[in-house]
């Protein structure tokens, strides 16, 4: 479910003071509307530059995602925006990232962004998975797989993003992945699989076209055929559940896309 967004200026004064101790006086604030998981989302400008701030109340049910992002960020140079600081003050937990210029990725079939995203996911596949606490892909997919034996396909030691929403990809001269709340350890081809569904839902791709783009990522080329089919089915089950609890237009698109991909895989 989406989290209600509040204005940066509405934070307690002690929190604002703590932020300015790290950034210098805030000269301009731009509220960011994208993103479903943070109560605070803002680009703040200071004399020393700009940064993107995201945060949650310390007692929020997803407060653990702040820690996850802070822990994984040092291992993502060139993949994700650099984490500059963290403020934990007066019941709030905020992360300040280096602000990047660029636009959210366009996933449409003829988009010039697609090669940059494929290259980004290829580079991510070369990052060694850090020795930090991460959920495992087979854990996350356990309830949704059609068979317990399918889970073996999802097991691995690769660092995964798992939320390839086009709003989580910033594109300029190159592409960067933001929002690492759902970072996971698993099979190396899974992020390409997650991308397939988003290419269909956000970009209007047919399954064949989406898989052709996935094939540009080296790990996808070694994915087991049965494993991909099992993942497509599990992913469809996940989105059926999400769509039933959160009937928003974007979730409806994901439900339809994941169903279509699962049907396509089973027809092969």
mmCIF file of C-alpha atoms in Angstrom:
data_model
loop_
_atom_site.group_PDB
_atom_site.id
_atom_site.type_symbol
_atom_site.label_atom_id
_atom_site.label_comp_id
_atom_site.label_asym_id
_atom_site.label_seq_id
_atom_site.Cartn_x
_atom_site.Cartn_y
_atom_site.Cartn_z
ATOM 1 C CA UNK A 1 0.000 0.000 0.000
ATOM 2 C CA UNK A 2 1.150 3.557 -0.707
ATOM 3 C CA UNK A 3 2.353 5.724 2.162
ATOM 4 C CA UNK A 4 0.876 9.191 2.700
ATOM 5 C CA UNK A 5 3.352 11.900 1.684
ATOM 6 C CA UNK A 6 3.871 14.982 3.876
ATOM 7 C CA UNK A 7 5.773 18.184 3.103
ATOM 8 C CA UNK A 8 9.416 18.431 4.129
ATOM 9 C CA UNK A 9 8.631 21.719 5.887
ATOM 10 C CA UNK A 10 6.194 19.931 8.198
ATOM 11 C CA UNK A 11 8.963 17.928 9.863
ATOM 12 C CA UNK A 12 9.718 18.775 13.508
ATOM 13 C CA UNK A 13 12.051 21.745 13.899
ATOM 14 C CA UNK A 14 14.738 19.567 15.510
ATOM 15 C CA UNK A 15 14.776 17.372 12.399
ATOM 16 C CA UNK A 16 15.084 20.373 10.078
ATOM 17 C CA UNK A 17 17.950 21.729 12.179
ATOM 18 C CA UNK A 18 19.714 18.350 12.037
ATOM 19 C CA UNK A 19 19.387 18.289 8.245
ATOM 20 C CA UNK A 20 20.803 21.808 7.879
ATOM 21 C CA UNK A 21 23.734 20.856 10.092
ATOM 22 C CA UNK A 22 24.701 18.474 7.287
ATOM 23 C CA UNK A 23 23.647 20.476 4.238
ATOM 24 C CA UNK A 24 23.866 24.134 5.209
ATOM 25 C CA UNK A 25 20.828 26.437 4.969
ATOM 26 C CA UNK A 26 18.080 25.075 2.748
ATOM 27 C CA UNK A 27 17.329 27.603 0.001
ATOM 28 C CA UNK A 28 14.650 25.781 -1.963
ATOM 29 C CA UNK A 29 12.445 22.734 -1.506
ATOM 30 C CA UNK A 30 10.799 20.772 -4.303
ATOM 31 C CA UNK A 31 8.336 18.087 -3.213
ATOM 32 C CA UNK A 32 8.656 14.874 -5.219
ATOM 33 C CA UNK A 33 5.387 13.088 -5.946
ATOM 34 C CA UNK A 34 6.816 9.808 -7.265
ATOM 35 C CA UNK A 35 7.397 6.874 -4.966
ATOM 36 C CA UNK A 36 5.029 4.831 -2.851
ATOM 37 C CA UNK A 37 7.063 3.910 0.208
ATOM 38 C CA UNK A 38 8.236 7.170 1.802
ATOM 39 C CA UNK A 39 6.439 9.772 3.880
ATOM 40 C CA UNK A 40 9.060 12.363 2.943
ATOM 41 C CA UNK A 41 10.245 12.818 -0.631
ATOM 42 C CA UNK A 42 11.876 16.119 -1.537
ATOM 43 C CA UNK A 43 14.723 17.655 -3.495
ATOM 44 C CA UNK A 44 16.361 20.321 -1.367
ATOM 45 C CA UNK A 45 18.755 22.934 -2.704
ATOM 46 C CA UNK A 46 21.537 24.562 -0.694
ATOM 47 C CA UNK A 47 24.574 26.693 -1.492
ATOM 48 C CA UNK A 48 26.659 23.536 -1.767
ATOM 49 C CA UNK A 49 24.272 21.813 -4.165
ATOM 50 C CA UNK A 50 21.159 19.682 -4.176
ATOM 51 C CA UNK A 51 20.210 16.408 -2.541
ATOM 52 C CA UNK A 52 17.211 14.131 -2.545
ATOM 53 C CA UNK A 53 15.705 13.391 0.860
ATOM 54 C CA UNK A 54 13.470 10.438 1.628
ATOM 55 C CA UNK A 55 12.264 9.284 5.001
ATOM 56 C CA UNK A 56 9.807 7.651 7.336
ATOM 57 C CA UNK A 57 8.764 7.942 10.950
ATOM 58 C CA UNK A 58 10.947 5.691 13.076
ATOM 59 C CA UNK A 59 7.885 3.699 14.189
ATOM 60 C CA UNK A 60 6.544 3.198 10.645
ATOM 61 C CA UNK A 61 5.935 -0.438 9.694
ATOM 62 C CA UNK A 62 8.454 -0.079 6.857
ATOM 63 C CA UNK A 63 11.097 1.837 8.821
ATOM 64 C CA UNK A 64 13.450 -1.121 8.242
ATOM 65 C CA UNK A 65 13.712 -0.059 4.597
ATOM 66 C CA UNK A 66 15.713 3.017 5.637
ATOM 67 C CA UNK A 67 18.349 0.813 7.257
ATOM 68 C CA UNK A 68 18.393 -1.485 4.237
ATOM 69 C CA UNK A 69 19.064 1.404 1.862
ATOM 70 C CA UNK A 70 21.755 2.888 4.112
ATOM 71 C CA UNK A 71 23.562 -0.451 4.405
ATOM 72 C CA UNK A 72 23.524 -1.395 0.739
ATOM 73 C CA UNK A 73 24.394 2.023 -0.719
ATOM 74 C CA UNK A 74 28.197 1.933 -0.218
ATOM 75 C CA UNK A 75 28.357 -1.095 -2.498
ATOM 76 C CA UNK A 76 26.502 0.588 -5.365
ATOM 77 C CA UNK A 77 28.922 3.185 -6.712
ATOM 78 C CA UNK A 78 27.958 4.014 -10.283
ATOM 79 C CA UNK A 79 24.728 2.039 -9.896
ATOM 80 C CA UNK A 80 22.763 4.197 -7.422
ATOM 81 C CA UNK A 81 22.994 7.813 -6.191
ATOM 82 C CA UNK A 82 25.500 8.219 -3.356
ATOM 83 C CA UNK A 83 24.105 8.395 0.191
ATOM 84 C CA UNK A 84 25.477 11.613 1.709
ATOM 85 C CA UNK A 85 24.006 11.484 5.208
ATOM 86 C CA UNK A 86 21.444 9.945 7.515
ATOM 87 C CA UNK A 87 19.445 11.812 10.175
ATOM 88 C CA UNK A 88 17.689 9.965 12.996
ATOM 89 C CA UNK A 89 16.047 12.597 15.138
ATOM 90 C CA UNK A 90 12.775 13.261 16.982
ATOM 91 C CA UNK A 91 11.109 10.076 15.779
ATOM 92 C CA UNK A 92 12.153 10.446 12.138
ATOM 93 C CA UNK A 93 14.655 8.615 9.942
ATOM 94 C CA UNK A 94 15.830 10.521 6.848
ATOM 95 C CA UNK A 95 18.320 9.650 4.112
ATOM 96 C CA UNK A 96 19.979 12.314 1.982
ATOM 97 C CA UNK A 97 21.214 11.208 -1.443
ATOM 98 C CA UNK A 98 23.224 13.068 -4.042
ATOM 99 C CA UNK A 99 20.679 14.579 -6.437
ATOM 100 C CA UNK A 100 21.021 13.412 -10.011
ATOM 101 C CA UNK A 101 19.852 15.173 -13.140
ATOM 102 C CA UNK A 102 17.821 13.063 -15.494
ATOM 103 C CA UNK A 103 14.363 11.707 -16.164
ATOM 104 C CA UNK A 104 12.459 8.598 -15.199
ATOM 105 C CA UNK A 105 13.068 5.846 -17.710
ATOM 106 C CA UNK A 106 10.813 5.550 -20.725
ATOM 107 C CA UNK A 107 10.122 1.843 -21.239
ATOM 108 C CA UNK A 108 8.255 2.139 -24.546
ATOM 109 C CA UNK A 109 9.519 -0.150 -27.343
ATOM 110 C CA UNK A 110 11.395 2.522 -29.314
ATOM 111 C CA UNK A 111 12.770 4.388 -26.306
ATOM 112 C CA UNK A 112 16.467 5.339 -26.391
ATOM 113 C CA UNK A 113 16.485 4.677 -22.621
ATOM 114 C CA UNK A 114 16.206 0.902 -23.012
ATOM 115 C CA UNK A 115 19.859 0.220 -23.957
ATOM 116 C CA UNK A 116 20.975 2.305 -20.973
ATOM 117 C CA UNK A 117 18.752 0.345 -18.604
ATOM 118 C CA UNK A 118 19.997 -2.955 -20.025
ATOM 119 C CA UNK A 119 23.579 -1.774 -19.546
ATOM 120 C CA UNK A 120 22.770 -0.699 -15.974
ATOM 121 C CA UNK A 121 21.364 -4.130 -15.105
ATOM 122 C CA UNK A 122 24.389 -5.765 -16.698
ATOM 123 C CA UNK A 123 26.700 -3.679 -14.492
ATOM 124 C CA UNK A 124 24.617 -4.501 -11.428
ATOM 125 C CA UNK A 125 25.139 -8.177 -12.181
ATOM 126 C CA UNK A 126 28.879 -7.622 -11.729
ATOM 127 C CA UNK A 127 28.501 -6.189 -8.206
ATOM 128 C CA UNK A 128 29.497 -8.612 -5.456
ATOM 129 C CA UNK A 129 26.640 -9.162 -3.034
ATOM 130 C CA UNK A 130 27.642 -7.541 0.278
ATOM 131 C CA UNK A 131 27.672 -9.419 3.557
ATOM 132 C CA UNK A 132 24.706 -7.574 5.015
ATOM 133 C CA UNK A 133 21.250 -8.680 6.103
ATOM 134 C CA UNK A 134 19.110 -9.262 3.012
ATOM 135 C CA UNK A 135 16.020 -11.318 2.383
ATOM 136 C CA UNK A 136 16.472 -14.193 -0.022
ATOM 137 C CA UNK A 137 14.498 -14.417 -3.246
ATOM 138 C CA UNK A 138 13.218 -17.887 -2.442
ATOM 139 C CA UNK A 139 11.835 -16.530 0.860
ATOM 140 C CA UNK A 140 10.009 -13.701 -0.861
ATOM 141 C CA UNK A 141 8.548 -15.977 -3.521
ATOM 142 C CA UNK A 142 7.785 -18.986 -1.321
ATOM 143 C CA UNK A 143 4.076 -18.241 -0.845
ATOM 144 C CA UNK A 144 3.522 -17.628 -4.549
ATOM 145 C CA UNK A 145 5.371 -20.439 -6.294
ATOM 146 C CA UNK A 146 3.267 -23.233 -7.738
ATOM 147 C CA UNK A 147 5.664 -25.849 -6.368
ATOM 148 C CA UNK A 148 8.239 -25.865 -3.581
ATOM 149 C CA UNK A 149 10.734 -27.277 -6.077
ATOM 150 C CA UNK A 150 10.423 -24.049 -8.094
ATOM 151 C CA UNK A 151 12.174 -22.193 -5.287
ATOM 152 C CA UNK A 152 15.482 -23.831 -6.162
ATOM 153 C CA UNK A 153 15.483 -21.802 -9.392
ATOM 154 C CA UNK A 154 15.326 -18.528 -7.460
ATOM 155 C CA UNK A 155 18.174 -19.276 -5.058
ATOM 156 C CA UNK A 156 21.500 -17.534 -5.549
ATOM 157 C CA UNK A 157 24.082 -15.127 -4.188
ATOM 158 C CA UNK A 158 23.562 -12.129 -6.482
ATOM 159 C CA UNK A 159 22.528 -8.680 -5.251
ATOM 160 C CA UNK A 160 19.114 -7.860 -6.739
ATOM 161 C CA UNK A 161 17.032 -4.686 -6.820
ATOM 162 C CA UNK A 162 13.684 -6.426 -7.570
ATOM 163 C CA UNK A 163 11.587 -3.281 -8.190
ATOM 164 C CA UNK A 164 12.235 -2.273 -11.787
ATOM 165 C CA UNK A 165 9.439 0.293 -11.858
ATOM 166 C CA UNK A 166 10.471 2.847 -14.474
ATOM 167 C CA UNK A 167 10.164 5.563 -11.807
ATOM 168 C CA UNK A 168 13.030 3.837 -9.985
ATOM 169 C CA UNK A 169 15.372 4.305 -12.945
ATOM 170 C CA UNK A 170 16.877 7.755 -13.553
ATOM 171 C CA UNK A 171 18.323 8.281 -17.015
ATOM 172 C CA UNK A 172 20.786 10.933 -18.126
ATOM 173 C CA UNK A 173 24.076 10.160 -19.863
ATOM 174 C CA UNK A 174 23.733 6.793 -18.139
ATOM 175 C CA UNK A 175 21.107 5.141 -15.944
ATOM 176 C CA UNK A 176 20.912 4.767 -12.159
ATOM 177 C CA UNK A 177 18.702 2.679 -9.897
ATOM 178 C CA UNK A 178 17.032 4.346 -6.930
ATOM 179 C CA UNK A 179 14.907 2.994 -4.063
ATOM 180 C CA UNK A 180 16.777 -0.058 -2.782
ATOM 181 C CA UNK A 181 14.263 -0.844 -0.046
ATOM 182 C CA UNK A 182 13.604 -4.305 -1.503
ATOM 183 C CA UNK A 183 17.200 -5.302 -2.136
ATOM 184 C CA UNK A 184 17.412 -9.086 -2.137
ATOM 185 C CA UNK A 185 19.893 -11.940 -2.554
ATOM 186 C CA UNK A 186 18.987 -14.438 -5.263
ATOM 187 C CA UNK A 187 19.500 -15.939 -8.713
ATOM 188 C CA UNK A 188 21.398 -13.579 -11.043
ATOM 189 C CA UNK A 189 18.714 -13.486 -13.766
ATOM 190 C CA UNK A 190 15.807 -12.416 -11.558
ATOM 191 C CA UNK A 191 16.164 -8.652 -12.040
ATOM 192 C CA UNK A 192 15.922 -9.163 -15.799
ATOM 193 C CA UNK A 193 12.724 -11.093 -15.109
ATOM 194 C CA UNK A 194 11.303 -8.316 -12.986
ATOM 195 C CA UNK A 195 12.175 -5.922 -15.812
ATOM 196 C CA UNK A 196 10.199 -8.005 -18.311
ATOM 197 C CA UNK A 197 6.942 -7.409 -16.436
ATOM 198 C CA UNK A 198 7.580 -3.678 -16.086
ATOM 199 C CA UNK A 199 8.457 -3.387 -19.778
ATOM 200 C CA UNK A 200 5.061 -4.877 -20.548
ATOM 201 C CA UNK A 201 3.094 -2.879 -17.959
ATOM 202 C CA UNK A 202 4.801 0.512 -18.255
ATOM 203 C CA UNK A 203 6.122 0.291 -21.802
ATOM 204 C CA UNK A 204 3.450 -1.644 -23.667
ATOM 205 C CA UNK A 205 5.784 -4.404 -24.838
ATOM 206 C CA UNK A 206 4.618 -7.783 -26.004
ATOM 207 C CA UNK A 207 6.164 -10.677 -24.048
ATOM 208 C CA UNK A 208 8.498 -11.521 -26.935
ATOM 209 C CA UNK A 209 9.811 -7.959 -27.130
ATOM 210 C CA UNK A 210 10.267 -7.690 -23.362
ATOM 211 C CA UNK A 211 12.238 -10.941 -23.278
ATOM 212 C CA UNK A 212 14.402 -9.774 -26.179
ATOM 213 C CA UNK A 213 15.468 -6.802 -24.063
ATOM 214 C CA UNK A 214 16.027 -9.048 -21.072
ATOM 215 C CA UNK A 215 18.320 -11.135 -23.270
ATOM 216 C CA UNK A 216 20.715 -8.197 -23.470
ATOM 217 C CA UNK A 217 21.578 -8.881 -19.840
ATOM 218 C CA UNK A 218 24.188 -11.652 -19.613
ATOM 219 C CA UNK A 219 22.613 -13.399 -16.618
ATOM 220 C CA UNK A 220 19.326 -13.862 -18.479
ATOM 221 C CA UNK A 221 21.039 -15.942 -21.158
ATOM 222 C CA UNK A 222 21.879 -18.601 -18.588
ATOM 223 C CA UNK A 223 18.461 -18.605 -16.884
ATOM 224 C CA UNK A 224 16.820 -22.062 -16.814
ATOM 225 C CA UNK A 225 13.784 -22.212 -19.085
ATOM 226 C CA UNK A 226 11.654 -23.880 -16.401
ATOM 227 C CA UNK A 227 12.896 -21.404 -13.822
ATOM 228 C CA UNK A 228 11.782 -18.416 -15.883
ATOM 229 C CA UNK A 229 8.361 -19.987 -16.367
ATOM 230 C CA UNK A 230 8.106 -20.686 -12.638
ATOM 231 C CA UNK A 231 9.115 -17.115 -11.839
ATOM 232 C CA UNK A 232 6.546 -15.688 -14.268
ATOM 233 C CA UNK A 233 3.823 -17.721 -12.550
ATOM 234 C CA UNK A 234 4.912 -16.713 -9.049
ATOM 235 C CA UNK A 235 5.115 -13.077 -10.093
ATOM 236 C CA UNK A 236 1.572 -13.228 -11.494
ATOM 237 C CA UNK A 237 0.366 -14.602 -8.165
ATOM 238 C CA UNK A 238 2.068 -11.761 -6.310
ATOM 239 C CA UNK A 239 0.413 -9.120 -8.445
ATOM 240 C CA UNK A 240 -2.971 -10.801 -8.155
ATOM 241 C CA UNK A 241 -2.653 -10.384 -4.398
ATOM 242 C CA UNK A 242 -1.396 -6.797 -4.606
ATOM 243 C CA UNK A 243 -4.114 -5.856 -7.091
ATOM 244 C CA UNK A 244 -6.796 -7.282 -4.830
ATOM 245 C CA UNK A 245 -5.595 -5.203 -1.882
ATOM 246 C CA UNK A 246 -4.615 -2.039 -3.753
ATOM 247 C CA UNK A 247 -6.900 -1.543 -6.794
ATOM 248 C CA UNK A 248 -4.994 1.396 -8.320
ATOM 249 C CA UNK A 249 -4.623 1.835 -12.104
ATOM 250 C CA UNK A 250 -0.899 1.056 -12.023
ATOM 251 C CA UNK A 251 -1.433 -2.154 -10.058
ATOM 252 C CA UNK A 252 -4.151 -3.185 -12.513
ATOM 253 C CA UNK A 253 -1.624 -2.801 -15.341
ATOM 254 C CA UNK A 254 0.837 -4.969 -13.438
ATOM 255 C CA UNK A 255 -1.796 -7.640 -12.830
ATOM 256 C CA UNK A 256 -2.626 -7.780 -16.544
ATOM 257 C CA UNK A 257 1.024 -7.758 -17.644
ATOM 258 C CA UNK A 258 2.106 -10.460 -15.206
ATOM 259 C CA UNK A 259 -0.837 -12.667 -16.229
ATOM 260 C CA UNK A 260 0.037 -12.252 -19.913
ATOM 261 C CA UNK A 261 3.679 -13.091 -19.332
ATOM 262 C CA UNK A 262 2.833 -16.175 -17.267
ATOM 263 C CA UNK A 263 0.433 -17.360 -20.000
ATOM 264 C CA UNK A 264 3.056 -16.752 -22.668
ATOM 265 C CA UNK A 265 5.676 -18.737 -20.759
ATOM 266 C CA UNK A 266 3.366 -21.689 -20.289
ATOM 267 C CA UNK A 267 2.545 -21.703 -23.999
ATOM 268 C CA UNK A 268 6.174 -22.111 -25.064
#
